Amino acid sequence: AQSVTQPDIHITVSEGASLELRCNYSYGATPYLFWYVQSPGQGLQLLLKYFSGDTLVQGIKGFEAEFKRSQSSFNLRKPSVHWSDAAEYFCAVGGYAGNMLTFGGGTRLMVKP
Amino acid sequence: EPEVTQTPSHQVTQMGQEVILHCVPISNHLYFYWYRQILGQKVEFLVSFYNNEISEKSEIFDDQFSVERPDGSNFTLKIRSTKLEDSAMYFCASRPTRTDTQYFGPGTRLTVL
């Protein structure tokens, strides 16, 4: 069965600091991996996705993520965090079959001025 | 840019009542999904729908739940007899092909009293 673990429930960083959010997945075949962001009271917005090819993927709002098969990880990074990045971030895994996404528990990011 | 839309944004109902949540997927998309997120918990898959039939469903999606695409544009989730534990944010999603990204709507918050 597929699963996603986001080890950090809450993270607080200072504005301008770098950010890394961790994601570990379990999936029996080649995974499709996603990061979504959810602002309070809002829906899920796609930040970036990995299907194949280059293991470093670029997304919107200056985010990037690196797929490491050997570590079953897909960590999200941003070199300089802005106050508007405060939100909840969800990692998700799906498969070629194109059906369900399995989400991690989310990481709530707070940004200090 | 096309978006998935959901109505209503908030639905309050009494336990035992039927509710129908409405979604309008992006127009050229072929695969449709419902997920839910109980407050403070992870996003959970409910059901996927393709070619006018359910293609996959989770254990949560029991006989109290049903989905329908009544007119080629809307995609509805019906809960026949709501329970307190059905209180959650319900997200609709759609994708154009099996291998593409799922795009999420803003959600309907269901409160069962």
PDB file of C-alpha atoms in Angstrom:
ATOM      1  CA  ALA A   1       0.000   0.000   0.000  1.00  0.00           C
ATOM      2  CA  GLN A   2       1.203   3.497  -0.726  1.00  0.00           C
ATOM      3  CA  SER A   3       1.891   5.907   2.097  1.00  0.00           C
ATOM      4  CA  VAL A   4       3.465   9.307   2.710  1.00  0.00           C
ATOM      5  CA  THR A   5       5.149  10.554   5.851  1.00  0.00           C
ATOM      6  CA  GLN A   6       5.842  14.174   6.608  1.00  0.00           C
ATOM      7  CA  PRO A   7       7.880  14.009   9.806  1.00  0.00           C
ATOM      8  CA  ASP A   8       7.545  17.672  10.744  1.00  0.00           C
ATOM      9  CA  ILE A   9       4.070  18.748  11.845  1.00  0.00           C
ATOM     10  CA  HIS A  10       5.077  22.377  12.449  1.00  0.00           C
ATOM     11  CA  ILE A  11       8.046  24.375  11.243  1.00  0.00           C
ATOM     12  CA  THR A  12       8.835  28.006  12.028  1.00  0.00           C
ATOM     13  CA  VAL A  13      11.403  29.924  10.008  1.00  0.00           C
ATOM     14  CA  SER A  14      12.406  33.558   9.829  1.00  0.00           C
ATOM     15  CA  GLU A  15      11.541  35.547   6.765  1.00  0.00           C
ATOM     16  CA  GLY A  16      14.426  35.374   4.312  1.00  0.00           C
ATOM     17  CA  ALA A  17      15.731  32.096   5.707  1.00  0.00           C
ATOM     18  CA  SER A  18      15.926  28.917   3.689  1.00  0.00           C
ATOM     19  CA  LEU A  19      13.349  26.177   4.035  1.00  0.00           C
ATOM     20  CA  GLU A  20      13.288  22.430   3.629  1.00  0.00           C
ATOM     21  CA  LEU A  21      10.161  20.364   4.217  1.00  0.00           C
ATOM     22  CA  ARG A  22      10.643  16.632   4.392  1.00  0.00           C
ATOM     23  CA  CYS A  23       8.588  13.980   2.667  1.00  0.00           C
ATOM     24  CA  ASN A  24       9.130  10.232   2.613  1.00  0.00           C
ATOM     25  CA  TYR A  25       6.962   7.917   0.570  1.00  0.00           C
ATOM     26  CA  SER A  26       6.297   4.247   0.179  1.00  0.00           C
ATOM     27  CA  TYR A  27       5.179   3.025  -3.202  1.00  0.00           C
ATOM     28  CA  GLY A  28       5.681  -0.265  -4.994  1.00  0.00           C
ATOM     29  CA  ALA A  29       6.379   1.106  -8.444  1.00  0.00           C
ATOM     30  CA  THR A  30       7.600   4.335  -9.973  1.00  0.00           C
ATOM     31  CA  PRO A  31       5.789   7.040  -8.070  1.00  0.00           C
ATOM     32  CA  TYR A  32       4.250  10.261  -9.210  1.00  0.00           C
ATOM     33  CA  LEU A  33       5.017  12.803  -6.496  1.00  0.00           C
ATOM     34  CA  PHE A  34       3.383  16.114  -5.732  1.00  0.00           C
ATOM     35  CA  TRP A  35       3.568  19.021  -3.353  1.00  0.00           C
ATOM     36  CA  TYR A  36       0.398  20.994  -2.685  1.00  0.00           C
ATOM     37  CA  VAL A  37      -0.045  24.095  -0.540  1.00  0.00           C
ATOM     38  CA  GLN A  38      -3.159  25.011   1.405  1.00  0.00           C
ATOM     39  CA  SER A  39      -3.652  28.499   2.803  1.00  0.00           C
ATOM     40  CA  PRO A  40      -6.174  28.889   5.636  1.00  0.00           C
ATOM     41  CA  GLY A  41      -9.702  28.279   4.396  1.00  0.00           C
ATOM     42  CA  GLN A  42      -8.482  27.624   0.867  1.00  0.00           C
ATOM     43  CA  GLY A  43      -8.225  24.636  -1.404  1.00  0.00           C
ATOM     44  CA  LEU A  44      -5.144  22.736  -2.476  1.00  0.00           C
ATOM     45  CA  GLN A  45      -2.854  24.477  -4.930  1.00  0.00           C
ATOM     46  CA  LEU A  46      -0.254  22.470  -6.828  1.00  0.00           C
ATOM     47  CA  LEU A  47       3.302  23.700  -6.209  1.00  0.00           C
ATOM     48  CA  LEU A  48       5.171  21.147  -8.281  1.00  0.00           C
ATOM     49  CA  LYS A  49       5.182  17.566  -9.453  1.00  0.00           C
ATOM     50  CA  TYR A  50       7.602  14.819 -10.400  1.00  0.00           C
ATOM     51  CA  PHE A  51       6.678  12.240 -12.998  1.00  0.00           C
ATOM     52  CA  SER A  52      10.030  11.260 -14.530  1.00  0.00           C
ATOM     53  CA  GLY A  53      13.268  12.684 -15.848  1.00  0.00           C
ATOM     54  CA  ASP A  54      15.282  15.300 -14.006  1.00  0.00           C
ATOM     55  CA  THR A  55      15.084  14.557 -10.306  1.00  0.00           C
ATOM     56  CA  LEU A  56      15.218  18.240  -9.376  1.00  0.00           C
ATOM     57  CA  VAL A  57      11.914  19.870 -10.268  1.00  0.00           C
ATOM     58  CA  GLN A  58      11.021  23.525 -10.184  1.00  0.00           C
ATOM     59  CA  GLY A  59       7.640  24.779  -9.151  1.00  0.00           C
ATOM     60  CA  ILE A  60       5.726  27.956  -8.634  1.00  0.00           C
ATOM     61  CA  LYS A  61       6.552  30.653  -6.071  1.00  0.00           C
ATOM     62  CA  GLY A  62      10.270  29.787  -6.132  1.00  0.00           C
ATOM     63  CA  PHE A  63       9.882  26.273  -4.716  1.00  0.00           C
ATOM     64  CA  GLU A  64      11.830  23.235  -5.849  1.00  0.00           C
ATOM     65  CA  ALA A  65      11.907  19.599  -4.823  1.00  0.00           C
ATOM     66  CA  GLU A  66      14.347  16.780  -5.314  1.00  0.00           C
ATOM     67  CA  PHE A  67      13.351  13.168  -5.885  1.00  0.00           C
ATOM     68  CA  LYS A  68      15.785  10.717  -4.291  1.00  0.00           C
ATOM     69  CA  ARG A  69      14.776   7.164  -5.093  1.00  0.00           C
ATOM     70  CA  SER A  70      17.424   5.620  -2.820  1.00  0.00           C
ATOM     71  CA  GLN A  71      16.001   7.505   0.154  1.00  0.00           C
ATOM     72  CA  SER A  72      12.338   7.355  -0.932  1.00  0.00           C
ATOM     73  CA  SER A  73      12.213  11.073  -0.383  1.00  0.00           C
ATOM     74  CA  PHE A  74      10.843  14.117  -2.145  1.00  0.00           C
ATOM     75  CA  ASN A  75      11.826  17.103  -0.032  1.00  0.00           C
ATOM     76  CA  LEU A  76      10.570  20.585  -0.787  1.00  0.00           C
ATOM     77  CA  ARG A  77      12.968  23.533  -0.630  1.00  0.00           C
ATOM     78  CA  LYS A  78      12.957  27.272  -0.975  1.00  0.00           C
ATOM     79  CA  PRO A  79      16.105  29.408  -0.663  1.00  0.00           C
ATOM     80  CA  SER A  80      14.413  32.459   0.878  1.00  0.00           C
ATOM     81  CA  VAL A  81      11.019  32.298   2.562  1.00  0.00           C
ATOM     82  CA  HIS A  82       8.503  35.131   2.339  1.00  0.00           C
ATOM     83  CA  TRP A  83       5.809  35.877   4.925  1.00  0.00           C
ATOM     84  CA  SER A  84       3.172  34.910   2.350  1.00  0.00           C
ATOM     85  CA  ASP A  85       4.540  31.355   2.304  1.00  0.00           C
ATOM     86  CA  ALA A  86       2.956  30.677   5.687  1.00  0.00           C
ATOM     87  CA  ALA A  87       0.512  27.845   4.981  1.00  0.00           C
ATOM     88  CA  GLU A  88       0.147  24.098   5.245  1.00  0.00           C
ATOM     89  CA  TYR A  89       2.114  21.978   2.819  1.00  0.00           C
ATOM     90  CA  PHE A  90       1.097  18.512   1.722  1.00  0.00           C
ATOM     91  CA  CYS A  91       3.186  15.913  -0.041  1.00  0.00           C
ATOM     92  CA  ALA A  92       1.278  13.319  -2.063  1.00  0.00           C
ATOM     93  CA  VAL A  93       2.055  10.190  -4.046  1.00  0.00           C
ATOM     94  CA  GLY A  94       0.144   8.570  -6.878  1.00  0.00           C
ATOM     95  CA  GLY A  95       0.788   6.053  -9.574  1.00  0.00           C
ATOM     96  CA  TYR A  96       0.685   5.634 -13.313  1.00  0.00           C
ATOM     97  CA  ALA A  97      -2.713   4.031 -12.966  1.00  0.00           C
ATOM     98  CA  GLY A  98      -3.856   7.552 -12.469  1.00  0.00           C
ATOM     99  CA  ASN A  99      -6.160   7.086  -9.611  1.00  0.00           C
ATOM    100  CA  MET A 100      -5.998   8.029  -6.003  1.00  0.00           C
ATOM    101  CA  LEU A 101      -3.494  10.340  -4.428  1.00  0.00           C
ATOM    102  CA  THR A 102      -2.256   9.474  -0.971  1.00  0.00           C
ATOM    103  CA  PHE A 103      -1.399  12.502   1.120  1.00  0.00           C
ATOM    104  CA  GLY A 104       0.946  12.982   3.999  1.00  0.00           C
ATOM    105  CA  GLY A 105      -0.242  14.543   7.212  1.00  0.00           C
ATOM    106  CA  GLY A 106       0.964  17.982   6.230  1.00  0.00           C
ATOM    107  CA  THR A 107       3.512  20.435   7.596  1.00  0.00           C
ATOM    108  CA  ARG A 108       2.310  23.761   8.904  1.00  0.00           C
ATOM    109  CA  LEU A 109       4.800  26.507   8.106  1.00  0.00           C
ATOM    110  CA  MET A 110       4.952  29.671  10.166  1.00  0.00           C
ATOM    111  CA  VAL A 111       7.144  32.589   9.100  1.00  0.00           C
ATOM    112  CA  LYS A 112       8.592  34.978  11.682  1.00  0.00           C
ATOM    113  CA  PRO A 113       9.152  38.597  10.640  1.00  0.00           C
TER     114      PRO A 113
ATOM    115  CA  GLU B   1      -7.160  29.786 -16.274  1.00  0.00           C
ATOM    116  CA  PRO B   2      -9.833  27.092 -15.908  1.00  0.00           C
ATOM    117  CA  GLU B   3     -10.632  26.049 -12.350  1.00  0.00           C
ATOM    118  CA  VAL B   4     -12.580  23.401 -10.535  1.00  0.00           C
ATOM    119  CA  THR B   5     -15.496  25.021  -8.738  1.00  0.00           C
ATOM    120  CA  GLN B   6     -17.500  23.714  -5.803  1.00  0.00           C
ATOM    121  CA  THR B   7     -20.781  24.763  -4.246  1.00  0.00           C
ATOM    122  CA  PRO B   8     -21.778  25.525  -1.613  1.00  0.00           C
ATOM    123  CA  SER B   9     -18.682  26.721   0.172  1.00  0.00           C
ATOM    124  CA  HIS B  10     -20.244  25.809   3.523  1.00  0.00           C
ATOM    125  CA  GLN B  11     -23.131  23.441   4.196  1.00  0.00           C
ATOM    126  CA  VAL B  12     -24.705  22.957   7.609  1.00  0.00           C
ATOM    127  CA  THR B  13     -27.087  20.042   8.089  1.00  0.00           C
ATOM    128  CA  GLN B  14     -28.755  18.011  10.782  1.00  0.00           C
ATOM    129  CA  MET B  15     -27.650  14.474  11.495  1.00  0.00           C
ATOM    130  CA  GLY B  16     -29.628  12.008   9.407  1.00  0.00           C
ATOM    131  CA  GLN B  17     -30.306  14.446   6.587  1.00  0.00           C
ATOM    132  CA  GLU B  18     -29.205  13.948   3.014  1.00  0.00           C
ATOM    133  CA  VAL B  19     -26.725  16.359   1.488  1.00  0.00           C
ATOM    134  CA  ILE B  20     -25.491  16.813  -2.053  1.00  0.00           C
ATOM    135  CA  LEU B  21     -22.198  18.523  -2.714  1.00  0.00           C
ATOM    136  CA  HIS B  22     -21.685  20.004  -6.134  1.00  0.00           C
ATOM    137  CA  CYS B  23     -18.587  20.248  -8.286  1.00  0.00           C
ATOM    138  CA  VAL B  24     -17.957  21.544 -11.773  1.00  0.00           C
ATOM    139  CA  PRO B  25     -14.702  20.001 -13.028  1.00  0.00           C
ATOM    140  CA  ILE B  26     -12.532  21.611 -15.680  1.00  0.00           C
ATOM    141  CA  SER B  27     -14.318  21.157 -18.982  1.00  0.00           C
ATOM    142  CA  ASN B  28     -11.970  18.872 -20.933  1.00  0.00           C
ATOM    143  CA  HIS B  29     -11.083  16.660 -17.973  1.00  0.00           C
ATOM    144  CA  LEU B  30     -12.045  13.014 -17.945  1.00  0.00           C
ATOM    145  CA  TYR B  31     -11.239  11.771 -14.440  1.00  0.00           C
ATOM    146  CA  PHE B  32     -13.011  13.024 -11.348  1.00  0.00           C
ATOM    147  CA  TYR B  33     -12.364  12.571  -7.653  1.00  0.00           C
ATOM    148  CA  TRP B  34     -13.672  13.314  -4.221  1.00  0.00           C
ATOM    149  CA  TYR B  35     -11.444  13.648  -1.177  1.00  0.00           C
ATOM    150  CA  ARG B  36     -12.200  14.751   2.338  1.00  0.00           C
ATOM    151  CA  GLN B  37     -10.214  16.355   5.137  1.00  0.00           C
ATOM    152  CA  ILE B  38     -11.488  16.106   8.674  1.00  0.00           C
ATOM    153  CA  LEU B  39     -10.343  19.115  10.677  1.00  0.00           C
ATOM    154  CA  GLY B  40      -6.726  18.716  11.703  1.00  0.00           C
ATOM    155  CA  GLN B  41      -6.253  15.480   9.772  1.00  0.00           C
ATOM    156  CA  LYS B  42      -4.810  14.491   6.431  1.00  0.00           C
ATOM    157  CA  VAL B  43      -6.591  14.633   3.105  1.00  0.00           C
ATOM    158  CA  GLU B  44      -8.196  11.246   2.392  1.00  0.00           C
ATOM    159  CA  PHE B  45      -9.286   9.760  -0.921  1.00  0.00           C
ATOM    160  CA  LEU B  46     -12.956   8.840  -1.223  1.00  0.00           C
ATOM    161  CA  VAL B  47     -13.706   7.894  -4.804  1.00  0.00           C
ATOM    162  CA  SER B  48     -12.599   8.239  -8.403  1.00  0.00           C
ATOM    163  CA  PHE B  49     -14.914   8.336 -11.409  1.00  0.00           C
ATOM    164  CA  TYR B  50     -14.261   7.794 -15.090  1.00  0.00           C
ATOM    165  CA  ASN B  51     -16.451   7.060 -18.078  1.00  0.00           C
ATOM    166  CA  ASN B  52     -19.601   7.361 -15.974  1.00  0.00           C
ATOM    167  CA  GLU B  53     -18.627   4.802 -13.415  1.00  0.00           C
ATOM    168  CA  ILE B  54     -16.661   4.493 -10.212  1.00  0.00           C
ATOM    169  CA  SER B  55     -13.122   3.326 -10.945  1.00  0.00           C
ATOM    170  CA  GLU B  56     -11.858   3.131  -7.375  1.00  0.00           C
ATOM    171  CA  LYS B  57     -13.182   3.825  -3.911  1.00  0.00           C
ATOM    172  CA  SER B  58     -11.828   3.783  -0.394  1.00  0.00           C
ATOM    173  CA  GLU B  59     -13.194   2.061   2.688  1.00  0.00           C
ATOM    174  CA  ILE B  60     -14.675   5.378   3.758  1.00  0.00           C
ATOM    175  CA  PHE B  61     -16.933   5.408   0.692  1.00  0.00           C
ATOM    176  CA  ASP B  62     -19.633   3.098   2.006  1.00  0.00           C
ATOM    177  CA  ASP B  63     -23.265   2.684   0.987  1.00  0.00           C
ATOM    178  CA  GLN B  64     -24.141   6.079   2.449  1.00  0.00           C
ATOM    179  CA  PHE B  65     -22.133   7.755  -0.284  1.00  0.00           C
ATOM    180  CA  SER B  66     -22.824   8.002  -3.987  1.00  0.00           C
ATOM    181  CA  VAL B  67     -21.506  10.006  -6.895  1.00  0.00           C
ATOM    182  CA  GLU B  68     -23.112  11.097 -10.106  1.00  0.00           C
ATOM    183  CA  ARG B  69     -22.334  13.063 -13.208  1.00  0.00           C
ATOM    184  CA  PRO B  70     -25.874  14.017 -14.085  1.00  0.00           C
ATOM    185  CA  ASP B  71     -25.428  16.328 -17.041  1.00  0.00           C
ATOM    186  CA  GLY B  72     -21.922  16.086 -18.451  1.00  0.00           C
ATOM    187  CA  SER B  73     -20.612  19.073 -16.534  1.00  0.00           C
ATOM    188  CA  ASN B  74     -21.520  18.617 -12.876  1.00  0.00           C
ATOM    189  CA  PHE B  75     -20.094  15.981 -10.567  1.00  0.00           C
ATOM    190  CA  THR B  76     -21.948  15.443  -7.310  1.00  0.00           C
ATOM    191  CA  LEU B  77     -21.298  13.655  -4.050  1.00  0.00           C
ATOM    192  CA  LYS B  78     -24.377  12.569  -2.112  1.00  0.00           C
ATOM    193  CA  ILE B  79     -24.392  11.506   1.501  1.00  0.00           C
ATOM    194  CA  ARG B  80     -27.715   9.809   2.192  1.00  0.00           C
ATOM    195  CA  SER B  81     -27.941  10.037   5.968  1.00  0.00           C
ATOM    196  CA  THR B  82     -25.279  12.250   7.453  1.00  0.00           C
ATOM    197  CA  LYS B  83     -23.470  11.397  10.675  1.00  0.00           C
ATOM    198  CA  LEU B  84     -21.563  13.698  12.982  1.00  0.00           C
ATOM    199  CA  GLU B  85     -18.302  12.161  11.777  1.00  0.00           C
ATOM    200  CA  ASP B  86     -19.057  13.217   8.207  1.00  0.00           C
ATOM    201  CA  SER B  87     -18.206  16.788   9.222  1.00  0.00           C
ATOM    202  CA  ALA B  88     -15.192  17.649   7.082  1.00  0.00           C
ATOM    203  CA  MET B  89     -13.936  19.675   4.139  1.00  0.00           C
ATOM    204  CA  TYR B  90     -14.795  17.872   0.921  1.00  0.00           C
ATOM    205  CA  PHE B  91     -12.593  18.489  -2.094  1.00  0.00           C
ATOM    206  CA  CYS B  92     -13.424  17.716  -5.676  1.00  0.00           C
ATOM    207  CA  ALA B  93     -10.597  17.202  -8.160  1.00  0.00           C
ATOM    208  CA  SER B  94     -10.295  16.501 -11.856  1.00  0.00           C
ATOM    209  CA  ARG B  95      -7.575  15.564 -14.316  1.00  0.00           C
ATOM    210  CA  PRO B  96      -7.464  15.457 -18.115  1.00  0.00           C
ATOM    211  CA  THR B  97      -5.663  12.131 -18.521  1.00  0.00           C
ATOM    212  CA  ARG B  98      -4.560   9.229 -16.357  1.00  0.00           C
ATOM    213  CA  THR B  99      -1.050  10.523 -16.085  1.00  0.00           C
ATOM    214  CA  ASP B 100      -1.639  14.180 -15.472  1.00  0.00           C
ATOM    215  CA  THR B 101      -2.018  16.286 -12.392  1.00  0.00           C
ATOM    216  CA  GLN B 102      -5.186  16.402 -10.329  1.00  0.00           C
ATOM    217  CA  TYR B 103      -6.578  19.915  -9.971  1.00  0.00           C
ATOM    218  CA  PHE B 104      -8.488  20.601  -6.789  1.00  0.00           C
ATOM    219  CA  GLY B 105     -11.469  22.794  -6.117  1.00  0.00           C
ATOM    220  CA  PRO B 106     -11.681  25.138  -3.114  1.00  0.00           C
ATOM    221  CA  GLY B 107     -13.703  22.657  -1.071  1.00  0.00           C
ATOM    222  CA  THR B 108     -17.074  22.514   0.651  1.00  0.00           C
ATOM    223  CA  ARG B 109     -17.050  22.594   4.415  1.00  0.00           C
ATOM    224  CA  LEU B 110     -19.764  20.254   5.687  1.00  0.00           C
ATOM    225  CA  THR B 111     -20.914  20.661   9.266  1.00  0.00           C
ATOM    226  CA  VAL B 112     -23.254  18.017  10.668  1.00  0.00           C
ATOM    227  CA  LEU B 113     -25.073  19.016  13.858  1.00  0.00           C
TER     228      LEU B 113
END
